[in-house]
Coordinates of C-alpha atoms and ligand atoms in Angstrom, one line a residue:
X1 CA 375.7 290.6 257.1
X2 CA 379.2 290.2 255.4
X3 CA 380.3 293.4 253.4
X4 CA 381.5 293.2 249.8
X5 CA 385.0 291.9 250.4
X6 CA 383.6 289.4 253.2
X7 CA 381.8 288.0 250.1
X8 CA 384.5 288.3 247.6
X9 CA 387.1 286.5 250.3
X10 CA 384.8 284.1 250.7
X11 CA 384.3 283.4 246.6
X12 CA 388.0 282.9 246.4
X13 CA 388.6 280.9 249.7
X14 CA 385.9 278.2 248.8
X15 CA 387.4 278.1 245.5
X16 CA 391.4 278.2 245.8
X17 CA 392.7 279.9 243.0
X18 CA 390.6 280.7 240.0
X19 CA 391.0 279.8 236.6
X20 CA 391.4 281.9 233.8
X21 CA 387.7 282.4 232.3
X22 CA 387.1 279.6 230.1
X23 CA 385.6 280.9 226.5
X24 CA 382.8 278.0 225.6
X25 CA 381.4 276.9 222.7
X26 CA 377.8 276.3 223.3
X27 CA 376.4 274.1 220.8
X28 CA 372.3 274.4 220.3
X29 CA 371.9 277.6 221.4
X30 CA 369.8 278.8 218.8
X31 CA 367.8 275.8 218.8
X32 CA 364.6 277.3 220.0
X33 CA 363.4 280.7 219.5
X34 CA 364.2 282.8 222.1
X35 CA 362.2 284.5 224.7
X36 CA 362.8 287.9 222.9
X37 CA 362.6 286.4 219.8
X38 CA 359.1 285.0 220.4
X39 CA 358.4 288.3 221.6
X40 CA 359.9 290.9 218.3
X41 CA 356.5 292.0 217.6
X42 CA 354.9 295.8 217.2
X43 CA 353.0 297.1 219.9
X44 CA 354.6 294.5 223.0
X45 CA 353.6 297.4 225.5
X46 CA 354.4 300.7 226.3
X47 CA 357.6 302.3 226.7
X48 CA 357.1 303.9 230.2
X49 CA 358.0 301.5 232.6
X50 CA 355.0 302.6 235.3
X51 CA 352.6 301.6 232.7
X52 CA 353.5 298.8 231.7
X53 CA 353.7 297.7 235.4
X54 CA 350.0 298.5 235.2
X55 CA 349.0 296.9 232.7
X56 CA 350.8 293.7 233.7
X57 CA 349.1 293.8 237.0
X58 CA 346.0 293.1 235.2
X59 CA 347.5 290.5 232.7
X60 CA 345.4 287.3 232.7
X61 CA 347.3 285.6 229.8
X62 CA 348.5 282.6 231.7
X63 CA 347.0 280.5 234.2
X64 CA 349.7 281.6 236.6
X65 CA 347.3 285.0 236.9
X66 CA 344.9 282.6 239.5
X67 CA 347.6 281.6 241.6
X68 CA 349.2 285.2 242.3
X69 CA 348.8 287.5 245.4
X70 CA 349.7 289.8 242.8
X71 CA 352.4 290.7 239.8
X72 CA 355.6 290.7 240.2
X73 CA 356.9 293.3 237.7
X74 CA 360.7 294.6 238.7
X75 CA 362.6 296.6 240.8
X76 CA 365.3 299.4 240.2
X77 CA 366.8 302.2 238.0
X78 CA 364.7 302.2 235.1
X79 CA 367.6 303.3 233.1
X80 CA 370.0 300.8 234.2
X81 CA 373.3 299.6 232.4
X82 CA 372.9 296.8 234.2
X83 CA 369.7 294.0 234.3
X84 CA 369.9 291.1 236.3
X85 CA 366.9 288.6 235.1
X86 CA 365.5 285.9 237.1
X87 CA 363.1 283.0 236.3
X88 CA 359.8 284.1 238.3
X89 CA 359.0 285.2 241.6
X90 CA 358.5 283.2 244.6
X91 CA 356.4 283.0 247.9
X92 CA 358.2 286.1 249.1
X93 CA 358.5 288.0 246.0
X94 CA 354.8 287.2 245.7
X95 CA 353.8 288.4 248.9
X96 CA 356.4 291.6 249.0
X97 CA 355.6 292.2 245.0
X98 CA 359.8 292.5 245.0
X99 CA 361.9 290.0 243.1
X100 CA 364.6 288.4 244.5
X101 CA 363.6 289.0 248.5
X102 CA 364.2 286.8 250.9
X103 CA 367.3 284.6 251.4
X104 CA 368.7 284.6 247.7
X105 CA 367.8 288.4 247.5
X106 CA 370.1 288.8 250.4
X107 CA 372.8 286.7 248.8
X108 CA 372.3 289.0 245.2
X109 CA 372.5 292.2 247.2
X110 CA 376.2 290.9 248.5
X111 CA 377.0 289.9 245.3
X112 CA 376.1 294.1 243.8
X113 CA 378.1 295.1 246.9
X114 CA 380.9 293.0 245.6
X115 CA 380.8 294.8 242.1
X116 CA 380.8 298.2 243.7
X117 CA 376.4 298.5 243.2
X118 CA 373.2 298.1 245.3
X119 CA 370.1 297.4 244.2
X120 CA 369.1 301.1 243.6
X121 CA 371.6 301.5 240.3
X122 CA 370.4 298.4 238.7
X123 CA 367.3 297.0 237.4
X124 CA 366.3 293.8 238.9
X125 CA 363.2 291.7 237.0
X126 CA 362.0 287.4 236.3
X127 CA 361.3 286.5 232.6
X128 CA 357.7 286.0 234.3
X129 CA 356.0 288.1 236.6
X130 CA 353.4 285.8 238.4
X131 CA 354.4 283.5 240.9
X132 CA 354.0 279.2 239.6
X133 CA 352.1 277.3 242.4
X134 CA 354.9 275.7 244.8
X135 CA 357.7 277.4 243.3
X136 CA 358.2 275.4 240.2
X137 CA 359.8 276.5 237.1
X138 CA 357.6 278.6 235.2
X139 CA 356.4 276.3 231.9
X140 CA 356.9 276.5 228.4
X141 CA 354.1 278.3 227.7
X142 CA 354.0 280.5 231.1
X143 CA 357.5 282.1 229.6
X144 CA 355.8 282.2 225.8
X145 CA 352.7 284.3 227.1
X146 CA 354.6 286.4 229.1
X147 CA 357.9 286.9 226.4
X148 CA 355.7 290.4 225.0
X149 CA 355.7 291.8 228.6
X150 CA 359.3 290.9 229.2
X151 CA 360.3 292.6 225.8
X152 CA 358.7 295.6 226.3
X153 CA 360.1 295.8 230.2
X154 CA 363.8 295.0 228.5
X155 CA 363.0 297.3 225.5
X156 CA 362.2 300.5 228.3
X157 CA 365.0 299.8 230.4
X158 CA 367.5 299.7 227.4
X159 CA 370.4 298.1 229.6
X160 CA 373.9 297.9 228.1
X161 CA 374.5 294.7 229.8
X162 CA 372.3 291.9 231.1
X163 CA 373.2 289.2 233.8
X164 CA 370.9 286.2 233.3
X165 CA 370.2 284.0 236.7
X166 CA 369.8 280.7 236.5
X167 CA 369.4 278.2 233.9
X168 CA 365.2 278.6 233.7
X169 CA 366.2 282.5 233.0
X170 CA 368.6 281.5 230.5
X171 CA 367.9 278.8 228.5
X172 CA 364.6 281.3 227.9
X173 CA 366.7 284.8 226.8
X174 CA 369.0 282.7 224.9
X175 CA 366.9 280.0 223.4
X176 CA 369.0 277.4 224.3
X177 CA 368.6 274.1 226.3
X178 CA 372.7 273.8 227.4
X179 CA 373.3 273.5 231.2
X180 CA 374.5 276.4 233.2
X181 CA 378.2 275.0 232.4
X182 CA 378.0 275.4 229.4
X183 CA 376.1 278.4 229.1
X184 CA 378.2 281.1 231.4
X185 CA 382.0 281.7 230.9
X186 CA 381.4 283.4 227.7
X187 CA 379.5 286.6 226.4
X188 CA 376.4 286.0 224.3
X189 CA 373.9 288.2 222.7
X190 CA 369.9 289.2 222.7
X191 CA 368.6 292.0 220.4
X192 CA 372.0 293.6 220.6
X193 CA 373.2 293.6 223.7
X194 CA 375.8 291.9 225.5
X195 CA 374.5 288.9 228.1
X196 CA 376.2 287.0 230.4
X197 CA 374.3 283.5 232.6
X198 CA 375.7 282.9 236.1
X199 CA 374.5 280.6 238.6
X200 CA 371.3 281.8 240.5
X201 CA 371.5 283.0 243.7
X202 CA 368.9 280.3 245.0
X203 CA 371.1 277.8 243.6
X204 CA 374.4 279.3 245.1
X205 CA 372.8 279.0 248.9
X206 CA 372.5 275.0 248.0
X207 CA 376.0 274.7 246.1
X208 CA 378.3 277.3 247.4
X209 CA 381.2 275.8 245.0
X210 CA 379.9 277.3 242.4
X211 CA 380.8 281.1 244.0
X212 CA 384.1 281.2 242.4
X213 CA 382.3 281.3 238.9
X214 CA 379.7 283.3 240.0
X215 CA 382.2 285.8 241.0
X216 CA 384.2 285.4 237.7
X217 CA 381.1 286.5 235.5
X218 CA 380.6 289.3 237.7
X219 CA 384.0 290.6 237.3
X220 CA 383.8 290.1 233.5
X221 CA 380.2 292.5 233.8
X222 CA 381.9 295.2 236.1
X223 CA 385.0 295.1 233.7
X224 CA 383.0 295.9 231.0
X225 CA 380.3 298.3 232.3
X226 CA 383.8 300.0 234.0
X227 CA 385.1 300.4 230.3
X228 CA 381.7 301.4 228.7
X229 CA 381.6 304.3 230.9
Ligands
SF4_301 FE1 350.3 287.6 232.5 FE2 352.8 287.0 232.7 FE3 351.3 286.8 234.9 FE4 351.0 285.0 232.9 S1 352.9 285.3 234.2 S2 349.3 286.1 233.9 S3 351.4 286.3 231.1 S4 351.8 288.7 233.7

């Protein structure tokens, strides 16, 4: 497997030089309610991160519960400064009850090597926690029934900064319906905290161009967890 700077080389070399970070202005983006928006109300779950995996893995409040091996709730320091949030689990992360296994996990745990972090020292989670039949993007209504678990995951975890991954993961946190383009390069905000949208890893395996920005946004994150500290 190629170490950190294997990956980071590789970013660069694909890429030829990098721009400067473009600063975006996203129109829309408060179109739609937002996944924690939907989700701002008393009682979403409990604070303790063990049990509200619990009670999750006996959610039936979508029709993705009859499709599941079983729930997929998250993975990592519970009281990371860093989440990483990705759209819902797949065959692997179904079978495993891990998110982000399998070849795109691999590819996410070079690109936390590449910012100095495994796995262990962040918090690693899908804005829905049962797997969609052939790996589709979770619906509408999927991410709407499952918003009050997310927010009470996020709300426990209490992360300084969240990387969103993928356009499912965040048009949903950011209420927005703008392309990946037009959503990353720039910092945005959910219930006070700093967010930034990359490319997901899935994504990256099929259009390796797009590493260069992918490792831009994660510079910008371990620039400013590095001067949080
Ligand atoms: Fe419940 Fe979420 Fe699973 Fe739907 S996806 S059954 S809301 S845990």
């Amino acid at each position: 497997m190629p170490d950190a700077d294997d990956f980071r080389s590789r970013y660069l070399r694909e890429a030829g030089v990098c721009p400067p970070l473009s600063r975006m202005v996203v129109a829309g983006t408060e179109a739609r309610p937002s996944v924690g928006e939907a989700a701002a109300h008393d009682g979403a779950g409990p604070a303790d991160l063990e049990a509200l995996a619990a009670a999750v893995s006996r959610c039936t409040d979508c029709p993705l519960a009859t499709g599941r091996t079983q729930t997929v709730f998250g993975v990592g320091d519970p009281h990371a400064r860093l989440l990483f949030v990705g759209e819902a689990p797949g065959r692997d992360e179904d079978r495993l009850g891990e998110p982000f296994v399998g070849r795109a996990g691999k590819l996410l745990d070079r690109m936390l090597a590449a910012m100095g972090l495994d796995r262990s020292e962040v918090y690693i989670m899908n804005v829905v926690k049962c797997r969609p039949p052939d790996n589709r993007n979770p619906e509408a209504a999927e991410i709407e029934a499952c918003a009050h678990w997310f927010d009470a995951q996020w709300r426990a975890i209490s992360p300084r900064v969240v990387c969103l991954l993928g356009k499912v993961a965040a048009q949903a946190v950011l209420g927005s319906d703008a392309p990946m383009a037009a959503m990353r390069g720039r910092w945005h905000e959910s219930r006070g905290v700093k967010v930034r949208a990359t490319y997901h890893p899935a994504y990256l395996l099929r259009s390796p161009q797009q590493k260069a920005h992918v490792w831009q946004d994660l510079q910008v994150i371990a620039e400013t967890l590095r001067a949080s500290s």
